[in-house]
PDB file of C-alpha atoms in Angstrom:
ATOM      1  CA  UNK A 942       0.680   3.836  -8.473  1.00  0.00           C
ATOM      2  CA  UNK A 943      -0.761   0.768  -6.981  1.00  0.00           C
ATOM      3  CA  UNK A 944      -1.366  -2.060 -10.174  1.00  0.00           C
ATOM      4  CA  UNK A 945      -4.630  -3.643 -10.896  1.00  0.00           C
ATOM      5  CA  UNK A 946      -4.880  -7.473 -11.564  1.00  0.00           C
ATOM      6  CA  UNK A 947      -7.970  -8.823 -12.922  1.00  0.00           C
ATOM      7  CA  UNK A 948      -8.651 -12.017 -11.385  1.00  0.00           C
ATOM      8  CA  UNK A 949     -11.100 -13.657 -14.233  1.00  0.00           C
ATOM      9  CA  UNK A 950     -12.135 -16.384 -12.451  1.00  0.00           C
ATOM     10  CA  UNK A 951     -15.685 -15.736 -12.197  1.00  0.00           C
ATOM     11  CA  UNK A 952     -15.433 -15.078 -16.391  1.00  0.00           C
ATOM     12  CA  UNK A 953     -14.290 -19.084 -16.408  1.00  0.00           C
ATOM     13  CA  UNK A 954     -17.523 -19.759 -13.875  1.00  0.00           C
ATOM     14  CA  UNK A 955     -20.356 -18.353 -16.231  1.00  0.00           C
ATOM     15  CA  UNK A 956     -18.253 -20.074 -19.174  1.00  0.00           C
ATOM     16  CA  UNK A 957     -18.373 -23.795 -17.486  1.00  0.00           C
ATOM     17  CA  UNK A 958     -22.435 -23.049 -16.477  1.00  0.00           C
ATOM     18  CA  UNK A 959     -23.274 -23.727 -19.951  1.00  0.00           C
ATOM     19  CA  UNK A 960     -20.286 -25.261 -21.304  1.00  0.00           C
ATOM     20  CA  UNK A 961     -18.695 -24.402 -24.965  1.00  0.00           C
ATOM     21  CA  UNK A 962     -16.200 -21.118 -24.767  1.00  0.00           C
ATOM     22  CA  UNK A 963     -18.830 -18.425 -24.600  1.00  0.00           C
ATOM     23  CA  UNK A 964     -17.769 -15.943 -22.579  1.00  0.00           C
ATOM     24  CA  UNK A 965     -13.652 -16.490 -24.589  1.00  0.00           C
ATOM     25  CA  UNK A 966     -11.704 -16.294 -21.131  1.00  0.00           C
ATOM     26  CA  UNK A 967      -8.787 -15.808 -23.481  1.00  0.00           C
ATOM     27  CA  UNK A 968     -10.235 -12.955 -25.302  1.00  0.00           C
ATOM     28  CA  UNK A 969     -11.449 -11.333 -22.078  1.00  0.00           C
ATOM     29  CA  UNK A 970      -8.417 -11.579 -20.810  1.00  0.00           C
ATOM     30  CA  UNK A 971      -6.732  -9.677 -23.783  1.00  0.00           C
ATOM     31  CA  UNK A 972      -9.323  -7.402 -23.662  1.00  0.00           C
ATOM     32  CA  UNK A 973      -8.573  -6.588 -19.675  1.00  0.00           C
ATOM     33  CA  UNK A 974      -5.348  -5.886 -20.394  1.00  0.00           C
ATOM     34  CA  UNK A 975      -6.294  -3.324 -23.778  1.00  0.00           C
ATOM     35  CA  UNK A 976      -8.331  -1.593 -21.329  1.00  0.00           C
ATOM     36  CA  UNK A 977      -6.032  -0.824 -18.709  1.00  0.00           C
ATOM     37  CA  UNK A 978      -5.387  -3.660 -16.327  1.00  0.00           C
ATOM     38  CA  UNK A 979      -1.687  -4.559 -15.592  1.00  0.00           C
ATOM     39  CA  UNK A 980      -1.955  -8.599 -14.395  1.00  0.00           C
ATOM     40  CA  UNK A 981      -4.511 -11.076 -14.783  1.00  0.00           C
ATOM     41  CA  UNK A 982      -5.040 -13.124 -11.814  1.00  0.00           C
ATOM     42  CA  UNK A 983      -6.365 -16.661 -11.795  1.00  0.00           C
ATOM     43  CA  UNK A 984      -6.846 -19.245  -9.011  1.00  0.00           C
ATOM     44  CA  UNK A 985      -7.402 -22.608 -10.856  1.00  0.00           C
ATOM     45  CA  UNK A 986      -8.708 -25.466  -7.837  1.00  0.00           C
ATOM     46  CA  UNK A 987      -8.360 -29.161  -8.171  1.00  0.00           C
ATOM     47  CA  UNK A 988     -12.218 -29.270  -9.087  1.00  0.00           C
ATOM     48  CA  UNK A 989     -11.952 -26.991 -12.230  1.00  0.00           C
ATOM     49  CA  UNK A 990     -14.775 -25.118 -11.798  1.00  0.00           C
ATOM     50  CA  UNK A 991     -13.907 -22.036 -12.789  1.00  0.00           C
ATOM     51  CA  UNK A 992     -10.120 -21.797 -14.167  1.00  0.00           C
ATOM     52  CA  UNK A 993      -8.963 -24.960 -15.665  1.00  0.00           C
ATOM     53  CA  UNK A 994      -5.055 -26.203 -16.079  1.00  0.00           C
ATOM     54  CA  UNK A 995      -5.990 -25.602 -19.390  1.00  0.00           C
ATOM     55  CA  UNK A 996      -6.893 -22.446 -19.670  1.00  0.00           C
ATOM     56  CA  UNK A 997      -3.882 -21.300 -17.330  1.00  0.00           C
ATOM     57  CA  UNK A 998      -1.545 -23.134 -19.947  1.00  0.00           C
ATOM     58  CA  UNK A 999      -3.560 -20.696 -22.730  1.00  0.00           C
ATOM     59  CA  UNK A1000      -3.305 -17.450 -21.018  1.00  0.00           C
ATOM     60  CA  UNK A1001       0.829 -17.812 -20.366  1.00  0.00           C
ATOM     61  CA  UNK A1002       1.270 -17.416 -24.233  1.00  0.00           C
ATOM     62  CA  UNK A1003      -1.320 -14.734 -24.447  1.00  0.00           C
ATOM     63  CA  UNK A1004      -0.859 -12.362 -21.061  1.00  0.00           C
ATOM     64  CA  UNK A1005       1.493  -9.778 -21.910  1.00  0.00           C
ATOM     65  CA  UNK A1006       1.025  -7.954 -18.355  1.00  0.00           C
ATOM     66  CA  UNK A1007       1.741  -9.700 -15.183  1.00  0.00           C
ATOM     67  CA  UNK A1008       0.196 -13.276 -14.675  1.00  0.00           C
ATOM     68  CA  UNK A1009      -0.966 -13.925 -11.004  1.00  0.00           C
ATOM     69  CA  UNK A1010      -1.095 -17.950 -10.258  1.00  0.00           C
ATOM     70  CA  UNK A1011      -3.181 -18.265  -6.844  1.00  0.00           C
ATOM     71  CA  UNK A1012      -3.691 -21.792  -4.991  1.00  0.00           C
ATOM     72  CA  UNK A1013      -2.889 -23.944  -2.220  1.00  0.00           C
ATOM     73  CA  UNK A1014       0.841 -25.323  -3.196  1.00  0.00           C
ATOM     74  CA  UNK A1015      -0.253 -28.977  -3.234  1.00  0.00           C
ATOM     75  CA  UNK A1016       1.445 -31.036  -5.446  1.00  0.00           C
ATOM     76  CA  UNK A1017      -0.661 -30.876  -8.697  1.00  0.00           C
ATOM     77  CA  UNK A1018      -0.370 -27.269  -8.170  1.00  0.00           C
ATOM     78  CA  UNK A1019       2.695 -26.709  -7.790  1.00  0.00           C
ATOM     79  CA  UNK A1020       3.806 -28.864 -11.396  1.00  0.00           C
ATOM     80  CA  UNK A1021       1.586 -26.546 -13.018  1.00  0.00           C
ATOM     81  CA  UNK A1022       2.828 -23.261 -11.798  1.00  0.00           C
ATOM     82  CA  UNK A1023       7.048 -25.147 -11.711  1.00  0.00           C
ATOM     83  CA  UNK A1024       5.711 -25.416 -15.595  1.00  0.00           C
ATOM     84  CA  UNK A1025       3.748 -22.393 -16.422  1.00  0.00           C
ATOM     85  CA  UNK A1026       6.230 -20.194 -15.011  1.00  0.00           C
ATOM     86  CA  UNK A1027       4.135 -17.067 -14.290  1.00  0.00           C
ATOM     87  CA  UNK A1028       5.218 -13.678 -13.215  1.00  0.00           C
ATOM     88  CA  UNK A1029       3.863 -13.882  -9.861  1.00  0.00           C
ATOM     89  CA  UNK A1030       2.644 -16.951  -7.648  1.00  0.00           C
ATOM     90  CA  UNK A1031       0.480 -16.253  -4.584  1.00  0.00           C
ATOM     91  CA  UNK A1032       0.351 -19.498  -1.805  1.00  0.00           C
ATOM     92  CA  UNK A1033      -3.235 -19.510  -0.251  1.00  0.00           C
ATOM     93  CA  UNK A1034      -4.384 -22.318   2.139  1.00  0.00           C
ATOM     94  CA  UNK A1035      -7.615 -22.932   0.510  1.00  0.00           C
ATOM     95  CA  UNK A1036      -9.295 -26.315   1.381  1.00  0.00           C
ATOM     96  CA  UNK A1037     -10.777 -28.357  -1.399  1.00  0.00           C
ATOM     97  CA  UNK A1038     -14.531 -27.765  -0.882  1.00  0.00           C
ATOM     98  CA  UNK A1039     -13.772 -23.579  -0.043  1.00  0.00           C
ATOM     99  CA  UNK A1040     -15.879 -21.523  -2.289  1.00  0.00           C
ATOM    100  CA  UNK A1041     -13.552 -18.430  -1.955  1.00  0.00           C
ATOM    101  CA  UNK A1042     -10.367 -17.848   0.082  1.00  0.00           C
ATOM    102  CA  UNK A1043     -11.321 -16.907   3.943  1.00  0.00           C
ATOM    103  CA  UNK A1044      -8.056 -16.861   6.145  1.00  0.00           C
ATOM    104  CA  UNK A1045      -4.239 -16.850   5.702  1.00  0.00           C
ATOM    105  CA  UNK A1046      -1.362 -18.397   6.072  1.00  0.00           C
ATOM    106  CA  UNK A1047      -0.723 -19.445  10.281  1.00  0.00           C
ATOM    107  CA  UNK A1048       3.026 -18.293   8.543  1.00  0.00           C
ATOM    108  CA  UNK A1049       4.626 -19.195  12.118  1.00  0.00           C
ATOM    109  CA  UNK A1050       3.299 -22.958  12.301  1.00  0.00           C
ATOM    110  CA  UNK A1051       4.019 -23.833   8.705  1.00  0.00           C
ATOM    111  CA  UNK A1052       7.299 -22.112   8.157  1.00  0.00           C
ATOM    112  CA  UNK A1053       9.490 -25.100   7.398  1.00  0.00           C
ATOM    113  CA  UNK A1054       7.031 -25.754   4.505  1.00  0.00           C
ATOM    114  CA  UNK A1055       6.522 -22.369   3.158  1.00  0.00           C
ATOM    115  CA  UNK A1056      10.659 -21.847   3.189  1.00  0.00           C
ATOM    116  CA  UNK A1057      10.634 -25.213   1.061  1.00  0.00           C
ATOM    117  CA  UNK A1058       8.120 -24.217  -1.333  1.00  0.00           C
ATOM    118  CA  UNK A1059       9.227 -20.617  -1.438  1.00  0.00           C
ATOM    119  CA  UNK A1060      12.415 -21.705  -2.665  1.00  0.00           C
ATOM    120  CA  UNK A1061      11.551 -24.020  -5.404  1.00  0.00           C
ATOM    121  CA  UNK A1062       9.732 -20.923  -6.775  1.00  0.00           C
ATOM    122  CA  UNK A1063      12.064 -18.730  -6.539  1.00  0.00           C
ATOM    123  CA  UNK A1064      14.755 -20.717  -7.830  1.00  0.00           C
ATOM    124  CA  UNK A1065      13.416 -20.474 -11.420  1.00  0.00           C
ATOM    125  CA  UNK A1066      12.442 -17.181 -11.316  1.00  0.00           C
ATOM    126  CA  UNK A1067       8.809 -17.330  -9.800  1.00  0.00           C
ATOM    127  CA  UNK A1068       7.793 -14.111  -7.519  1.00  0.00           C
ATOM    128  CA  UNK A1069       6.291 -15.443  -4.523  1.00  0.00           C
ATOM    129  CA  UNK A1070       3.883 -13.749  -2.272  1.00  0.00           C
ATOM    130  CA  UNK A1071       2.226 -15.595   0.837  1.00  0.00           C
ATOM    131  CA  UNK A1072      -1.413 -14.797   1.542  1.00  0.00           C
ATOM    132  CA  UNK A1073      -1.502 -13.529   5.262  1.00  0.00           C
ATOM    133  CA  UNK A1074      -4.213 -12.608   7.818  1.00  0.00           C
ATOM    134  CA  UNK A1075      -3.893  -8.447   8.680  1.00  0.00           C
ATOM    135  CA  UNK A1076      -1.514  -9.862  11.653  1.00  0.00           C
ATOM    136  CA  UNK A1077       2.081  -8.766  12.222  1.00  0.00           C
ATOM    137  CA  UNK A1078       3.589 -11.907  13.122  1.00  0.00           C
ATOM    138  CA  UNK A1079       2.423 -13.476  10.072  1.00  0.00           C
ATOM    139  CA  UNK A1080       4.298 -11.197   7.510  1.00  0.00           C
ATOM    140  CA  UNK A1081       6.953 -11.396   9.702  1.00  0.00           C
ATOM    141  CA  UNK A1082       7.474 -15.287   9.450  1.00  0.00           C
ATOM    142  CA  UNK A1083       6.492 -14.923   5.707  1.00  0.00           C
ATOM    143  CA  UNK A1084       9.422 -12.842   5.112  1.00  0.00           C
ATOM    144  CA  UNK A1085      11.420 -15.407   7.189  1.00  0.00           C
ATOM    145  CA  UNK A1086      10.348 -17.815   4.897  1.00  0.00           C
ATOM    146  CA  UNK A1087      11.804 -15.957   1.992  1.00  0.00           C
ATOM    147  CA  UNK A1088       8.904 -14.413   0.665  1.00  0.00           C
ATOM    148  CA  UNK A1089       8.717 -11.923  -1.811  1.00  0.00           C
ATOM    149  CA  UNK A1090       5.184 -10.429  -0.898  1.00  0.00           C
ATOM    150  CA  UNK A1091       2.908 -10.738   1.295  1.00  0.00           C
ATOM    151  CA  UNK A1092      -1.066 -10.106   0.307  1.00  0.00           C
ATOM    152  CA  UNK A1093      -3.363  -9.201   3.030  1.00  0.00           C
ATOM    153  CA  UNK A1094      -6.745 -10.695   3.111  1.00  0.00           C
ATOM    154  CA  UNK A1095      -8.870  -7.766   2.944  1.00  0.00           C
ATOM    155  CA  UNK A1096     -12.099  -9.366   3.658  1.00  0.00           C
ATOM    156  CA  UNK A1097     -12.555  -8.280   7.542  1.00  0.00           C
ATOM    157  CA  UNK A1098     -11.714  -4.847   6.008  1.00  0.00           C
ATOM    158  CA  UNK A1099     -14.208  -4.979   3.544  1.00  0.00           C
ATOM    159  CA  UNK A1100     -17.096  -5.802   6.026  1.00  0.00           C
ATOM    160  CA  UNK A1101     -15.902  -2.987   8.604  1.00  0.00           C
ATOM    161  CA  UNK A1102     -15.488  -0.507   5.569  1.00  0.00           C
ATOM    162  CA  UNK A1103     -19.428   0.393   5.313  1.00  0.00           C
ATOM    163  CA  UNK A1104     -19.691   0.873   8.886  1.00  0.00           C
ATOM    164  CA  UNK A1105     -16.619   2.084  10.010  1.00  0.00           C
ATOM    165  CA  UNK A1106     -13.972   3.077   7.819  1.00  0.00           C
ATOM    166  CA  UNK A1107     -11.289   4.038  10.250  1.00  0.00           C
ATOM    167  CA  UNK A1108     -11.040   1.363  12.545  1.00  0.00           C
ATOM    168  CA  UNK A1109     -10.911  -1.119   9.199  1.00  0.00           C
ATOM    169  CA  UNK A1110      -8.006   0.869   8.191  1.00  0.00           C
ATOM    170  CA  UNK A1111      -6.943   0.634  11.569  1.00  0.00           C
ATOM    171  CA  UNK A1112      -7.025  -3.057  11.584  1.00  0.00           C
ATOM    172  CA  UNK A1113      -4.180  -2.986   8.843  1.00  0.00           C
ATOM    173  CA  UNK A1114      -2.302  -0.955   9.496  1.00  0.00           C
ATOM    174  CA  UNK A1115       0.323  -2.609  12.075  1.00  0.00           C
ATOM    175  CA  UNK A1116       0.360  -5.526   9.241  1.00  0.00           C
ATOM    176  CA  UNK A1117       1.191  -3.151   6.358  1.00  0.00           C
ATOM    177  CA  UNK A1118       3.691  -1.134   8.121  1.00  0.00           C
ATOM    178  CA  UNK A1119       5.593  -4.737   8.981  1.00  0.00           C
ATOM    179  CA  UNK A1120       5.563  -5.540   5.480  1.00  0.00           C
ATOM    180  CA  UNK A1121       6.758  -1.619   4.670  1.00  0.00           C
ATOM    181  CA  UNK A1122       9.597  -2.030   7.196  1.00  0.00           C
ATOM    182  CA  UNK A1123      11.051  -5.220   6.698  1.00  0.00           C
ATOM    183  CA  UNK A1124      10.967  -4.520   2.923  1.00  0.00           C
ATOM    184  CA  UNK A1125       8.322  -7.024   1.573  1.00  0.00           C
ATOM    185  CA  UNK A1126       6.602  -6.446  -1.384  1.00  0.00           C
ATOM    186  CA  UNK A1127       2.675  -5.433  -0.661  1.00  0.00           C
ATOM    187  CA  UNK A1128      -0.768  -6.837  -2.214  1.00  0.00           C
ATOM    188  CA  UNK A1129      -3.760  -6.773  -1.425  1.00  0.00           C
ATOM    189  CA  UNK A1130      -7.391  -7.581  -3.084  1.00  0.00           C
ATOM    190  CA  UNK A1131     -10.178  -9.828  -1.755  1.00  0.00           C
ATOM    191  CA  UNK A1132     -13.267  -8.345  -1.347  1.00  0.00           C
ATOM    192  CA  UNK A1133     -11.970  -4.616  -2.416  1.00  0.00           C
ATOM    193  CA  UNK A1134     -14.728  -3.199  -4.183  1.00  0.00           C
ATOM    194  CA  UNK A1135     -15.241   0.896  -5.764  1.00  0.00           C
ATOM    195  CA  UNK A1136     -16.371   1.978  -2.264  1.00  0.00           C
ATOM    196  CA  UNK A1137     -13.697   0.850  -0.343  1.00  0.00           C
ATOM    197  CA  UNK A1138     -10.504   0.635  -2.666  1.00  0.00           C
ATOM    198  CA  UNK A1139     -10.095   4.324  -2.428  1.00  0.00           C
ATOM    199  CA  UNK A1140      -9.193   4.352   1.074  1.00  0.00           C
ATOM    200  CA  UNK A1141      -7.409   1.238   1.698  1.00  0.00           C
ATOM    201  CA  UNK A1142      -4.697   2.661  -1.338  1.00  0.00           C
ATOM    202  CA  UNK A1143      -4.682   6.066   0.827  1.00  0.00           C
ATOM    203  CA  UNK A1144      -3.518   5.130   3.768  1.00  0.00           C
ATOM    204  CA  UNK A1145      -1.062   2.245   2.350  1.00  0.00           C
ATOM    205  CA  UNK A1146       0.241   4.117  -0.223  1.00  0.00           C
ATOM    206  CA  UNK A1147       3.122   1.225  -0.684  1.00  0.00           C
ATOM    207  CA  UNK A1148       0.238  -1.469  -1.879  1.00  0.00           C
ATOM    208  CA  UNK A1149       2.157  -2.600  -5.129  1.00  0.00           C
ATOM    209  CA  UNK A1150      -0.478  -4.256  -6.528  1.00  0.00           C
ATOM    210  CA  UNK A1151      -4.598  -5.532  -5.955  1.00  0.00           C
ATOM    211  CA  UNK A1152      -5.910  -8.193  -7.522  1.00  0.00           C
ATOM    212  CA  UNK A1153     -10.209  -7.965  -7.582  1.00  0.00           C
ATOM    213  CA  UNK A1154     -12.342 -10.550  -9.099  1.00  0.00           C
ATOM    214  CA  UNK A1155     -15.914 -10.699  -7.845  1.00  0.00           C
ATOM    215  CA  UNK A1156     -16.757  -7.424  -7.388  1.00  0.00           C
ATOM    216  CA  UNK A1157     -15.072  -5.959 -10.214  1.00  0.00           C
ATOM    217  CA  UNK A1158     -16.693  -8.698 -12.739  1.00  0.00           C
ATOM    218  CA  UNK A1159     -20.117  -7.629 -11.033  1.00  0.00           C
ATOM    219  CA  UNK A1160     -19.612  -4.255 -11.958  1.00  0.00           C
ATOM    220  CA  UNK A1161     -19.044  -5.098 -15.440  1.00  0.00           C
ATOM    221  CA  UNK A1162     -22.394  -6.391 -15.293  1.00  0.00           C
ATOM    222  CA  UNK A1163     -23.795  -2.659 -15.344  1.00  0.00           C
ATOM    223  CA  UNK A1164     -20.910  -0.361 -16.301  1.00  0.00           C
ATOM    224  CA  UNK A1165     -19.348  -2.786 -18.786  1.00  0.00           C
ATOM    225  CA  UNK A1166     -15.596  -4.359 -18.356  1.00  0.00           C
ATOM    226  CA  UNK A1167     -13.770  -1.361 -19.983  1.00  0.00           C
ATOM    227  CA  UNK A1168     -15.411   1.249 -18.259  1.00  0.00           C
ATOM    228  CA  UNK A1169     -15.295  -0.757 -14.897  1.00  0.00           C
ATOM    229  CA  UNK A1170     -11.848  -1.145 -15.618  1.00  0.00           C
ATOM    230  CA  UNK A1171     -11.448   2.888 -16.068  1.00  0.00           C
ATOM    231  CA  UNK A1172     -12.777   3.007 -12.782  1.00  0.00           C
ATOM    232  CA  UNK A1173     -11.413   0.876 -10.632  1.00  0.00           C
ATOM    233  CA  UNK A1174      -7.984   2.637 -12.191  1.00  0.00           C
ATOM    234  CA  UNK A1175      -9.002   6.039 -11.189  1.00  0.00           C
ATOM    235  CA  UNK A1176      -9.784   5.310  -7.738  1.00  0.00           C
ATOM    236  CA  UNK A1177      -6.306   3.658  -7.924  1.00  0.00           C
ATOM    237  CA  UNK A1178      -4.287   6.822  -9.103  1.00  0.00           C
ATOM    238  CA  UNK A1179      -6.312   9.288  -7.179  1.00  0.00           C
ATOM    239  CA  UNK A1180      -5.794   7.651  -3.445  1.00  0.00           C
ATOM    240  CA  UNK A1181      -2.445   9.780  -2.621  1.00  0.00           C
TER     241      UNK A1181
END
């Protein structure tokens, strides 16, 4: 079954609007995992407004799941994650000011620096998957580059979904069947929501693992995080 990774960013956000430690982002992060998830997900930016080097330092003694390091591998960045030592770390070519990632890795142009930075992962035991565009070439050059995954930015999926659910699966599927075939490891997550999960686990059955942030904190909102949990997990193990 495909895993769920809560990305608690946005639990950081509403922390850092008033300041103090109300919501705990430790605490909700334990509490993630007693519910059900299997990774928490963070994506700490040089700005600190949501997920602080601090708090990513905290939640490596505390996660007993998988811990998900996103970010663009700058140098700052890259000491953090070289010293945290997480399960997974996913590269992501955010710019400074970006509110939220938008676009992937051009995997072709920048391969001599992905293979370097790959590698210095790797070579202390740091799972690396390279966030691509739903484009064919792209996983291709990320495996090249030695990458362990590859996580497709589902956000053009997302906003065909509502209106067209087959050609947004359609849109994928050349990308995910690359990965499938040249043995990569599979995520996938941004924008993936209870209407659209569902389907996109369906017809890529081999998705190892999603990692959902936004929407699934605003569900919490109404349905509460363990039940939102519970149900994000269901539509997870009913998609085959």
């Amino acid at each position: 079954m495909t895993r769920l990774s809560v990305n608690i960013n946005k639990v950081a956000t509403l922390r850092n609007a008033r300041g103090g430690n109300l919501p705990d982002v430790e605490q909700f992060a334990v509490d993630c995992e007693g519910f059900g998830a299997e990774g928490i997900t963070v994506h700490p930016r040089p700005d600190e407004r949501h997920i602080t080097r601090a708090d990513v330092r905290a939640l490596k003694e505390i996660v007993t799941t998988e811990f998900n390091i996103e970010g663009n591998p700058e140098p700052a960045f890259m000491d953090l994650v070289l010293e945290v030592k997480p399960t997974q770390v996913t590269l992501v070519p955010d710019a400074h000011d970006q509110l939220t990632s938008n676009h992937g890795w051009d995997t072709k142009a920048h391969f001599a620096k992905l293979t370097t930075i790959i590698q210095r992962f790797k070579n202390v035991g740091i799972r690396v998957s390279v966030f691509v565009d739903a484009d064919a070439e792209m996983v291709e050059y990320a495996a090249k580059a030695g990458a362990d995954r590859v996580e497709l930015y589902t956000g053009p999926y997302a906003e065909v979904y509502d209106k067209d659910p087959e050609t947004a699966i359609n849109m994928y599927r050349a990308a995910a069947e690359k990965a499938r075939d040249l043995g990569l490891g599979l995520n996938a997550g941004h924008d993936l929501n209870l209407r659209n999960l569902k389907a996109f686990v369906t017809a890529f059955p081999w998705v190892d693992e999603v990692s959902i942030g936004h929407a699934l904190i605003a569900d919490a909102l109404y349905l509460g995080i363990q039940e939102t949990i519970k149900q994000y997990r269901y539509a997870l193990s009913n998609s085959n």
